PDB file of C-alpha atoms in Angstrom:
ATOM      1  CA  MET A 235      -3.509 -52.768 -27.905  1.00 48.00           C
ATOM      2  CA  LYS A 236       0.158 -51.829 -27.863  1.00 45.00           C
ATOM      3  CA  LYS A 237       0.100 -51.287 -31.642  1.00 46.00           C
ATOM      4  CA  HIS A 238      -2.967 -49.097 -31.284  1.00 49.00           C
ATOM      5  CA  THR A 239      -1.327 -47.054 -28.527  1.00 48.00           C
ATOM      6  CA  LEU A 240       1.872 -46.683 -30.577  1.00 45.00           C
ATOM      7  CA  LEU A 241      -0.118 -45.544 -33.622  1.00 43.00           C
ATOM      8  CA  LEU A 242      -1.919 -42.892 -31.566  1.00 43.00           C
ATOM      9  CA  ALA A 243       1.390 -41.689 -30.174  1.00 45.00           C
ATOM     10  CA  LEU A 244       2.866 -41.362 -33.685  1.00 42.00           C
ATOM     11  CA  ILE A 245      -0.210 -39.487 -34.896  1.00 42.00           C
ATOM     12  CA  SER A 246       0.043 -37.133 -31.931  1.00 49.00           C
ATOM     13  CA  ILE A 247       3.738 -36.472 -32.623  1.00 43.00           C
ATOM     14  CA  LEU A 248       3.077 -35.794 -36.323  1.00 44.00           C
ATOM     15  CA  PHE A 249       0.148 -33.521 -35.518  1.00 45.00           C
ATOM     16  CA  TYR A 250       2.227 -31.583 -32.962  1.00 45.00           C
ATOM     17  CA  SER A 251       5.144 -31.260 -35.407  1.00 50.00           C
ATOM     18  CA  CYS A 252       2.909 -29.982 -38.220  1.00 49.00           C
ATOM     19  CA  ALA A 253       1.154 -27.559 -35.888  1.00 46.00           C
ATOM     20  CA  LYS A 254       4.495 -26.294 -34.590  1.00 47.00           C
ATOM     21  CA  LYS A 255       5.825 -25.900 -38.128  1.00 46.00           C
ATOM     22  CA  GLY A 256       2.744 -23.941 -39.161  1.00 46.00           C
ATOM     23  CA  GLU A 257       3.011 -21.822 -36.052  1.00 46.00           C
ATOM     24  CA  ASN A 258       6.677 -21.055 -36.757  1.00 45.00           C
ATOM     25  CA  SER A 259       6.037 -20.236 -40.404  1.00 46.00           C
ATOM     26  CA  GLN A 260       3.265 -17.830 -39.480  1.00 53.00           C
ATOM     27  CA  SER A 261       5.308 -16.172 -36.769  1.00 58.00           C
ATOM     28  CA  THR A 262       8.275 -15.489 -39.066  1.00 75.00           C
ATOM     29  CA  PRO A 263       8.220 -11.704 -39.484  1.00 81.00           C
ATOM     30  CA  LYS A 264       8.194 -10.111 -42.913  1.00 85.00           C
ATOM     31  CA  LYS A 265      10.690  -7.302 -42.618  1.00 88.00           C
ATOM     32  CA  ILE A 266      10.324  -4.022 -44.503  1.00 90.00           C
ATOM     33  CA  GLU A 267      13.450  -1.886 -44.275  1.00 88.00           C
ATOM     34  CA  ARG A 268      14.801   1.493 -45.417  1.00 91.00           C
ATOM     35  CA  ILE A 269      12.487   3.490 -47.642  1.00 96.00           C
ATOM     36  CA  ILE A 270      14.433   5.867 -49.913  1.00 97.00           C
ATOM     37  CA  ILE A 271      12.459   8.667 -51.599  1.00 97.00           C
ATOM     38  CA  SER A 272      14.138  10.112 -54.704  1.00 97.00           C
ATOM     39  CA  PRO A 273      12.444  12.982 -56.581  1.00 97.00           C
ATOM     40  CA  GLU A 274      13.483  13.619 -60.158  1.00 96.00           C
ATOM     41  CA  TYR A 275      14.043  17.293 -59.292  1.00 96.00           C
ATOM     42  CA  LEU A 276      15.103  18.251 -55.776  1.00 95.00           C
ATOM     43  CA  LEU A 277      13.506  21.627 -56.445  1.00 97.00           C
ATOM     44  CA  GLN A 278      10.293  21.335 -58.419  1.00 96.00           C
ATOM     45  CA  SER A 279       8.440  23.656 -60.796  1.00 96.00           C
ATOM     46  CA  LYS A 280       4.799  24.109 -59.760  1.00 96.00           C
ATOM     47  CA  SER A 281       3.565  23.806 -63.364  1.00 96.00           C
ATOM     48  CA  SER A 282       5.265  20.510 -64.254  1.00 96.00           C
ATOM     49  CA  GLU A 283       4.388  16.872 -63.687  1.00 97.00           C
ATOM     50  CA  ILE A 284       6.328  15.405 -60.765  1.00 97.00           C
ATOM     51  CA  TYR A 285       8.164  12.086 -60.889  1.00 98.00           C
ATOM     52  CA  ILE A 286       9.309  10.418 -57.680  1.00 98.00           C
ATOM     53  CA  GLY A 287      11.204   7.177 -57.197  1.00 98.00           C
ATOM     54  CA  VAL A 288      10.824   4.940 -54.146  1.00 97.00           C
ATOM     55  CA  ARG A 289      13.242   2.171 -53.154  1.00 97.00           C
ATOM     56  CA  TYR A 290      12.878  -0.179 -50.200  1.00 96.00           C
ATOM     57  CA  PHE A 291      14.217  -3.494 -49.008  1.00 94.00           C
ATOM     58  CA  LYS A 292      12.523  -6.652 -47.734  1.00 92.00           C
ATOM     59  CA  ASP A 293      13.339 -10.312 -46.997  1.00 88.00           C
ATOM     60  CA  TYR A 294      10.348 -11.946 -48.709  1.00 89.00           C
ATOM     61  CA  SER A 295       8.850 -12.171 -52.202  1.00 87.00           C
ATOM     62  CA  ASP A 296       5.174 -11.432 -51.487  1.00 90.00           C
ATOM     63  CA  LYS A 297       3.648  -8.298 -52.980  1.00 92.00           C
ATOM     64  CA  ASP A 298       3.080  -5.276 -50.758  1.00 94.00           C
ATOM     65  CA  ASN A 299       0.509  -2.508 -50.618  1.00 95.00           C
ATOM     66  CA  ILE A 300       2.414   0.685 -51.512  1.00 96.00           C
ATOM     67  CA  THR A 301       1.071   4.228 -51.625  1.00 96.00           C
ATOM     68  CA  LEU A 302       2.871   7.495 -52.295  1.00 98.00           C
ATOM     69  CA  SER A 303       1.126  10.815 -51.709  1.00 98.00           C
ATOM     70  CA  LEU A 304       2.018  14.470 -52.272  1.00 97.00           C
ATOM     71  CA  ASN A 305      -0.117  17.329 -51.008  1.00 89.00           C
ATOM     72  CA  GLY A 306      -3.060  14.968 -50.588  1.00 87.00           C
ATOM     73  CA  GLN A 307      -2.690  13.599 -54.118  1.00 93.00           C
ATOM     74  CA  THR A 308      -1.975   9.873 -54.576  1.00 97.00           C
ATOM     75  CA  GLY A 309       0.686   9.118 -57.154  1.00 97.00           C
ATOM     76  CA  THR A 310       0.210   6.882 -60.176  1.00 97.00           C
ATOM     77  CA  GLN A 311       2.629   3.955 -60.118  1.00 97.00           C
ATOM     78  CA  LEU A 312       4.465   3.639 -63.448  1.00 97.00           C
ATOM     79  CA  SER A 313       6.853   0.766 -62.786  1.00 96.00           C
ATOM     80  CA  GLU A 314       8.166  -1.718 -60.224  1.00 95.00           C
ATOM     81  CA  ILE A 315      11.507  -3.503 -60.489  1.00 94.00           C
ATOM     82  CA  THR A 316      13.099  -5.818 -57.916  1.00 92.00           C
ATOM     83  CA  ALA A 317      16.822  -6.623 -57.883  1.00 87.00           C
ATOM     84  CA  GLN A 318      18.671  -8.741 -55.329  1.00 81.00           C
ATOM     85  CA  LEU A 319      21.116  -6.078 -54.141  1.00 83.00           C
ATOM     86  CA  GLU A 320      19.125  -2.968 -55.047  1.00 87.00           C
ATOM     87  CA  GLY A 321      15.834  -3.840 -53.400  1.00 93.00           C
ATOM     88  CA  THR A 322      12.452  -2.947 -54.884  1.00 95.00           C
ATOM     89  CA  SER A 323      12.314   0.268 -56.935  1.00 96.00           C
ATOM     90  CA  LEU A 324       9.070   1.954 -57.959  1.00 97.00           C
ATOM     91  CA  LEU A 325       8.429   5.078 -60.014  1.00 98.00           C
ATOM     92  CA  PHE A 326       5.390   7.313 -59.447  1.00 98.00           C
ATOM     93  CA  LYS A 327       3.950  10.269 -61.331  1.00 98.00           C
ATOM     94  CA  PHE A 328       1.907  13.199 -59.981  1.00 97.00           C
ATOM     95  CA  ASN A 329       0.013  15.906 -61.815  1.00 96.00           C
ATOM     96  CA  ALA A 330       1.288  19.469 -61.515  1.00 96.00           C
ATOM     97  CA  VAL A 331       0.434  20.926 -58.094  1.00 94.00           C
ATOM     98  CA  ASN A 332       0.162  24.542 -59.341  1.00 95.00           C
ATOM     99  CA  GLN A 333       1.107  25.878 -55.916  1.00 96.00           C
ATOM    100  CA  THR A 334       4.373  27.023 -54.416  1.00 97.00           C
ATOM    101  CA  GLY A 335       5.688  26.072 -50.996  1.00 97.00           C
ATOM    102  CA  ASP A 336       6.857  23.016 -49.091  1.00 97.00           C
ATOM    103  CA  PHE A 337       4.781  19.864 -49.437  1.00 97.00           C
ATOM    104  CA  LYS A 338       5.102  16.494 -47.735  1.00 97.00           C
ATOM    105  CA  ILE A 339       5.806  13.369 -49.718  1.00 97.00           C
ATOM    106  CA  ARG A 340       4.604  10.361 -47.714  1.00 97.00           C
ATOM    107  CA  CYS A 341       5.278   6.748 -48.601  1.00 97.00           C
ATOM    108  CA  VAL A 342       3.487   3.913 -46.800  1.00 97.00           C
ATOM    109  CA  ILE A 343       4.396   0.265 -47.418  1.00 96.00           C
ATOM    110  CA  LYS A 344       2.258  -2.506 -45.877  1.00 95.00           C
ATOM    111  CA  ASN A 345       2.321  -6.275 -45.867  1.00 93.00           C
ATOM    112  CA  ASP A 346      -0.052  -8.590 -44.017  1.00 90.00           C
ATOM    113  CA  GLN A 347       1.954  -8.238 -40.787  1.00 91.00           C
ATOM    114  CA  ASN A 348       3.254  -4.706 -40.434  1.00 90.00           C
ATOM    115  CA  SER A 349       3.935  -1.433 -42.214  1.00 92.00           C
ATOM    116  CA  LEU A 350       6.630   1.203 -42.635  1.00 94.00           C
ATOM    117  CA  ASP A 351       6.312   4.833 -43.660  1.00 94.00           C
ATOM    118  CA  GLN A 352       8.717   7.596 -44.640  1.00 95.00           C
ATOM    119  CA  GLU A 353       8.294  11.337 -45.274  1.00 96.00           C
ATOM    120  CA  GLN A 354      10.269  13.847 -47.298  1.00 96.00           C
ATOM    121  CA  THR A 355       9.638  17.541 -47.957  1.00 97.00           C
ATOM    122  CA  LEU A 356       9.550  18.713 -51.567  1.00 98.00           C
ATOM    123  CA  ARG A 357       9.737  22.426 -52.381  1.00 98.00           C
ATOM    124  CA  LEU A 358       7.791  23.827 -55.333  1.00 98.00           C
ATOM    125  CA  VAL A 359       8.710  27.141 -56.959  1.00 98.00           C
ATOM    126  CA  ASN A 360       7.227  29.345 -59.683  1.00 97.00           C
ATOM    127  CA  ASP A 361      10.040  28.684 -62.143  1.00 96.00           C
ATOM    128  CA  PHE A 362      13.720  27.833 -62.462  1.00 97.00           C
ATOM    129  CA  SER A 363      14.986  31.390 -62.917  1.00 97.00           C
ATOM    130  CA  ILE A 364      18.289  32.126 -61.164  1.00 98.00           C
ATOM    131  CA  ASN A 365      16.579  34.343 -58.604  1.00 97.00           C
ATOM    132  CA  SER A 366      13.886  31.776 -57.805  1.00 97.00           C
ATOM    133  CA  VAL A 367      16.383  28.940 -57.474  1.00 98.00           C
ATOM    134  CA  TRP A 368      18.847  30.960 -55.399  1.00 98.00           C
ATOM    135  CA  ASN A 369      16.224  32.104 -52.888  1.00 97.00           C
ATOM    136  CA  SER A 370      14.849  28.574 -52.445  1.00 97.00           C
ATOM    137  CA  LEU A 371      18.020  26.676 -51.610  1.00 96.00           C
ATOM    138  CA  ASP A 372      18.763  27.087 -47.931  1.00 96.00           C
ATOM    139  CA  LYS A 373      21.211  24.545 -46.505  1.00 95.00           C
ATOM    140  CA  ASN A 374      18.687  22.697 -44.334  1.00 96.00           C
ATOM    141  CA  TYR A 375      16.497  21.986 -47.330  1.00 97.00           C
ATOM    142  CA  SER A 376      19.132  21.091 -49.910  1.00 96.00           C
ATOM    143  CA  SER A 377      20.962  18.752 -47.525  1.00 95.00           C
ATOM    144  CA  SER A 378      17.772  16.915 -46.531  1.00 95.00           C
ATOM    145  CA  PHE A 379      17.964  14.688 -49.635  1.00 95.00           C
ATOM    146  CA  SER A 380      19.989  11.497 -49.858  1.00 95.00           C
ATOM    147  CA  SER A 381      19.268  10.849 -53.545  1.00 96.00           C
ATOM    148  CA  TYR A 382      17.465  11.905 -56.696  1.00 96.00           C
ATOM    149  CA  ALA A 383      16.127   9.983 -59.709  1.00 96.00           C
ATOM    150  CA  ASP A 384      17.167   9.891 -63.343  1.00 94.00           C
ATOM    151  CA  ARG A 385      14.251   8.500 -65.348  1.00 94.00           C
ATOM    152  CA  LEU A 386      15.060   5.887 -67.968  1.00 93.00           C
ATOM    153  CA  LYS A 387      13.485   6.163 -71.411  1.00 92.00           C
ATOM    154  CA  THR A 388      12.448   2.509 -71.177  1.00 91.00           C
ATOM    155  CA  THR A 389      11.048   2.029 -67.675  1.00 91.00           C
ATOM    156  CA  GLY A 390      11.974   2.866 -64.110  1.00 94.00           C
ATOM    157  CA  TYR A 391      14.824   5.065 -62.978  1.00 95.00           C
ATOM    158  CA  THR A 392      18.412   5.137 -61.761  1.00 94.00           C
ATOM    159  CA  LEU A 393      18.950   6.270 -58.178  1.00 95.00           C
ATOM    160  CA  ARG A 394      21.692   8.906 -57.829  1.00 94.00           C
ATOM    161  CA  LEU A 395      23.220   9.579 -54.421  1.00 95.00           C
ATOM    162  CA  VAL A 396      23.523  13.152 -53.134  1.00 95.00           C
ATOM    163  CA  SER A 397      26.744  13.990 -51.315  1.00 93.00           C
ATOM    164  CA  SER A 398      26.588  16.629 -48.602  1.00 93.00           C
ATOM    165  CA  THR A 399      29.170  18.223 -46.291  1.00 94.00           C
ATOM    166  CA  SER A 400      29.031  21.132 -43.875  1.00 92.00           C
ATOM    167  CA  THR A 401      29.602  23.614 -46.719  1.00 96.00           C
ATOM    168  CA  ASN A 402      28.766  21.789 -49.971  1.00 96.00           C
ATOM    169  CA  VAL A 403      25.803  19.912 -51.431  1.00 96.00           C
ATOM    170  CA  GLN A 404      25.998  18.086 -54.761  1.00 94.00           C
ATOM    171  CA  PHE A 405      22.514  18.989 -55.936  1.00 92.00           C
ATOM    172  CA  GLY A 406      21.967  16.923 -59.083  1.00 91.00           C
ATOM    173  CA  ALA A 407      22.653  16.550 -62.788  1.00 91.00           C
ATOM    174  CA  TYR A 408      20.353  18.385 -65.198  1.00 91.00           C
ATOM    175  CA  PHE A 409      21.095  17.922 -68.894  1.00 87.00           C
ATOM    176  CA  GLU A 410      19.070  18.640 -71.992  1.00 77.00           C
ATOM    177  CA  ASN A 411      21.558  16.641 -74.040  1.00 66.00           C
ATOM    178  CA  TYR A 412      24.247  14.343 -72.691  1.00 60.00           C
ATOM    179  CA  ALA A 413      26.401  11.362 -73.614  1.00 56.00           C
ATOM    180  CA  TYR A 414      23.724   9.051 -72.199  1.00 66.00           C
ATOM    181  CA  SER A 415      20.748  10.894 -73.686  1.00 69.00           C
ATOM    182  CA  ASN A 416      19.672   7.680 -75.428  1.00 77.00           C
ATOM    183  CA  LEU A 417      19.160   6.082 -71.996  1.00 89.00           C
ATOM    184  CA  TYR A 418      17.762   8.836 -69.775  1.00 90.00           C
ATOM    185  CA  VAL A 419      14.954  11.346 -70.111  1.00 92.00           C
ATOM    186  CA  SER A 420      16.534  14.788 -70.562  1.00 90.00           C
ATOM    187  CA  LYS A 421      15.803  17.420 -67.932  1.00 91.00           C
ATOM    188  CA  SER A 422      16.654  21.107 -67.861  1.00 91.00           C
ATOM    189  CA  PHE A 423      17.088  23.320 -64.832  1.00 96.00           C
ATOM    190  CA  ILE A 424      18.300  26.941 -64.903  1.00 97.00           C
ATOM    191  CA  ALA A 425      17.875  28.132 -68.486  1.00 96.00           C
ATOM    192  CA  GLY A 426      20.991  27.804 -70.644  1.00 96.00           C
ATOM    193  CA  LEU A 427      22.972  26.186 -67.831  1.00 97.00           C
ATOM    194  CA  ALA A 428      22.702  22.434 -68.140  1.00 94.00           C
ATOM    195  CA  GLY A 429      25.160  20.433 -66.073  1.00 94.00           C
ATOM    196  CA  ILE A 430      26.059  18.937 -62.726  1.00 94.00           C
ATOM    197  CA  TYR A 431      25.092  21.323 -59.914  1.00 97.00           C
ATOM    198  CA  SER A 432      26.868  21.872 -56.595  1.00 97.00           C
ATOM    199  CA  LEU A 433      25.875  24.381 -53.913  1.00 98.00           C
ATOM    200  CA  VAL A 434      28.457  26.146 -51.771  1.00 98.00           C
ATOM    201  CA  TYR A 435      27.426  27.664 -48.422  1.00 97.00           C
ATOM    202  CA  ASN A 436      29.003  29.901 -45.810  1.00 95.00           C
ATOM    203  CA  ASP A 437      27.694  31.164 -42.463  1.00 92.00           C
ATOM    204  CA  LEU A 438      25.394  33.650 -44.220  1.00 92.00           C
ATOM    205  CA  GLY A 439      23.764  31.143 -46.557  1.00 95.00           C
ATOM    206  CA  LEU A 440      24.211  30.208 -50.195  1.00 97.00           C
ATOM    207  CA  GLN A 441      27.488  31.587 -51.534  1.00 97.00           C
ATOM    208  CA  GLN A 442      27.824  29.980 -54.978  1.00 98.00           C
ATOM    209  CA  ILE A 443      26.038  27.730 -57.420  1.00 98.00           C
ATOM    210  CA  LYS A 444      28.716  25.776 -59.280  1.00 98.00           C
ATOM    211  CA  ILE A 445      27.840  23.978 -62.517  1.00 97.00           C
ATOM    212  CA  ASN A 446      30.023  21.603 -64.513  1.00 96.00           C
ATOM    213  CA  ASN A 447      28.424  22.259 -67.886  1.00 95.00           C
ATOM    214  CA  GLY A 448      30.314  19.772 -70.030  1.00 92.00           C
ATOM    215  CA  SER A 449      33.559  18.066 -70.908  1.00 90.00           C
ATOM    216  CA  PRO A 450      34.325  18.475 -74.628  1.00 85.00           C
ATOM    217  CA  ASP A 451      36.985  15.745 -74.612  1.00 82.00           C
ATOM    218  CA  VAL A 452      34.634  13.229 -72.907  1.00 82.00           C
ATOM    219  CA  ASP A 453      31.142  14.056 -74.145  1.00 81.00           C
ATOM    220  CA  GLN A 454      31.012  14.214 -77.935  1.00 78.00           C
ATOM    221  CA  ASN A 455      27.499  15.649 -77.778  1.00 80.00           C
ATOM    222  CA  PHE A 456      28.687  18.712 -75.873  1.00 87.00           C
ATOM    223  CA  SER A 457      29.181  21.768 -78.104  1.00 90.00           C
ATOM    224  CA  THR A 458      31.076  24.698 -76.610  1.00 93.00           C
ATOM    225  CA  ALA A 459      29.761  27.008 -79.318  1.00 94.00           C
ATOM    226  CA  LYS A 460      26.167  25.993 -78.620  1.00 93.00           C
ATOM    227  CA  PHE A 461      26.709  26.459 -74.895  1.00 95.00           C
ATOM    228  CA  TYR A 462      27.829  30.085 -75.355  1.00 97.00           C
ATOM    229  CA  ALA A 463      24.956  30.687 -77.769  1.00 97.00           C
ATOM    230  CA  ASP A 464      22.445  29.391 -75.199  1.00 96.00           C
ATOM    231  CA  VAL A 465      23.915  31.512 -72.401  1.00 98.00           C
ATOM    232  CA  THR A 466      23.893  34.623 -74.617  1.00 98.00           C
ATOM    233  CA  ALA A 467      20.300  33.963 -75.693  1.00 98.00           C
ATOM    234  CA  ASN A 468      19.182  33.836 -72.049  1.00 97.00           C
ATOM    235  CA  TYR A 469      21.445  36.424 -70.398  1.00 98.00           C
ATOM    236  CA  GLY A 470      22.645  38.753 -73.126  1.00 97.00           C
ATOM    237  CA  ASN A 471      26.162  39.455 -74.340  1.00 98.00           C
ATOM    238  CA  TYR A 472      29.067  38.925 -71.992  1.00 97.00           C
ATOM    239  CA  VAL A 473      30.353  41.913 -70.036  1.00 97.00           C
ATOM    240  CA  SER A 474      33.998  40.830 -69.979  1.00 97.00           C
ATOM    241  CA  GLN A 475      36.279  38.150 -71.329  1.00 96.00           C
ATOM    242  CA  SER A 476      39.883  37.286 -70.555  1.00 96.00           C
ATOM    243  CA  ASN A 477      42.388  34.554 -71.276  1.00 93.00           C
ATOM    244  CA  THR A 478      44.253  32.682 -68.559  1.00 85.00           C
ATOM    245  CA  GLY A 479      47.112  30.217 -68.664  1.00 82.00           C
ATOM    246  CA  SER A 480      44.717  27.288 -68.782  1.00 83.00           C
ATOM    247  CA  GLY A 481      41.799  28.707 -70.760  1.00 88.00           C
ATOM    248  CA  LYS A 482      39.258  31.518 -71.014  1.00 95.00           C
ATOM    249  CA  VAL A 483      37.018  33.322 -68.494  1.00 97.00           C
ATOM    250  CA  THR A 484      33.799  34.939 -69.701  1.00 98.00           C
ATOM    251  CA  VAL A 485      31.496  36.939 -67.415  1.00 98.00           C
ATOM    252  CA  PHE A 486      27.744  37.430 -67.927  1.00 98.00           C
ATOM    253  CA  LYS A 487      25.295  39.412 -65.773  1.00 97.00           C
ATOM    254  CA  ASN A 488      21.687  38.672 -64.839  1.00 97.00           C
ATOM    255  CA  GLY A 489      20.405  41.429 -62.587  1.00 96.00           C
ATOM    256  CA  ILE A 490      22.142  41.040 -59.221  1.00 98.00           C
ATOM    257  CA  TYR A 491      23.724  37.729 -60.282  1.00 98.00           C
ATOM    258  CA  THR A 492      27.098  37.210 -61.953  1.00 98.00           C
ATOM    259  CA  LEU A 493      27.767  34.166 -64.138  1.00 98.00           C
ATOM    260  CA  THR A 494      31.480  33.433 -64.491  1.00 98.00           C
ATOM    261  CA  VAL A 495      32.166  30.858 -67.208  1.00 98.00           C
ATOM    262  CA  THR A 496      35.570  29.169 -67.236  1.00 97.00           C
ATOM    263  CA  GLU A 497      36.550  27.255 -70.361  1.00 96.00           C
ATOM    264  CA  THR A 498      39.490  24.847 -70.504  1.00 94.00           C
ATOM    265  CA  PRO A 499      40.148  22.035 -72.992  1.00 89.00           C
ATOM    266  CA  ALA A 500      38.872  19.540 -70.397  1.00 92.00           C
ATOM    267  CA  LEU A 501      35.867  21.358 -68.899  1.00 95.00           C
ATOM    268  CA  VAL A 502      33.394  24.199 -69.319  1.00 97.00           C
ATOM    269  CA  SER A 503      31.993  25.332 -65.958  1.00 97.00           C
ATOM    270  CA  THR A 504      29.948  28.190 -64.523  1.00 98.00           C
ATOM    271  CA  ILE A 505      29.907  29.786 -61.090  1.00 98.00           C
ATOM    272  CA  ILE A 506      26.883  31.914 -60.133  1.00 98.00           C
ATOM    273  CA  THR A 507      27.329  34.494 -57.387  1.00 98.00           C
ATOM    274  CA  LYS A 508      25.061  37.176 -55.973  1.00 97.00           C
ATOM    275  CA  SER A 509      26.083  40.846 -55.701  1.00 91.00           C
TER     276      SER A 509
END
């Protein structure tokens, strides 16, 4: 009788332990944290396909249900890569919207316990002419981004952080040809002015668009002669040219905009201002 009672007690303990373990395992939350939305272009042309990267972090390995939408259109997922320190990164593609204006990007990530969503506004413009770009880059919009995406030619993308201060926003790198062109999909922005873009603001709004076009002593693919040829082809002959102690300054005009190109042995750069 005692053996029978002891056996029942052991069975009860084992049953309780297993039930408790199952209860604990099911109650362990699956955490979804920090969704980062990274468009390829922070200002988008209405007539082009749109690529948007999403990165998020979680503490489990199960697959999630992930949707990304833009203007009511659901994006097509192109890739998904998970890295221990970089979280889960996905790349989506959208068809051209063919409208101008501000549109909401919305990302929703769900597991079998909870969900997390994030929104970001993306501005679409007719084209990337200087006038169109200048009039679309108010400080509130340009500083609303934390990152942008450089698409890889293989799969996925590299997330690039955007730095922003009270007067400056580092707006992105847009190159048709660059030292790493074998790795990344090339992307052009303002015609003839490839480079790393920074926006400078004052109390009245956008004051300058600064572009580091290329470093001849670092990037062997950068051709100073080709750069001037591209600028001339898009904006006509220069209106003035002068030599300084460190290099050469060449000025081009495009309507009410002035393009001041400074060339030194280390860097070719352009500053766009508005009259």
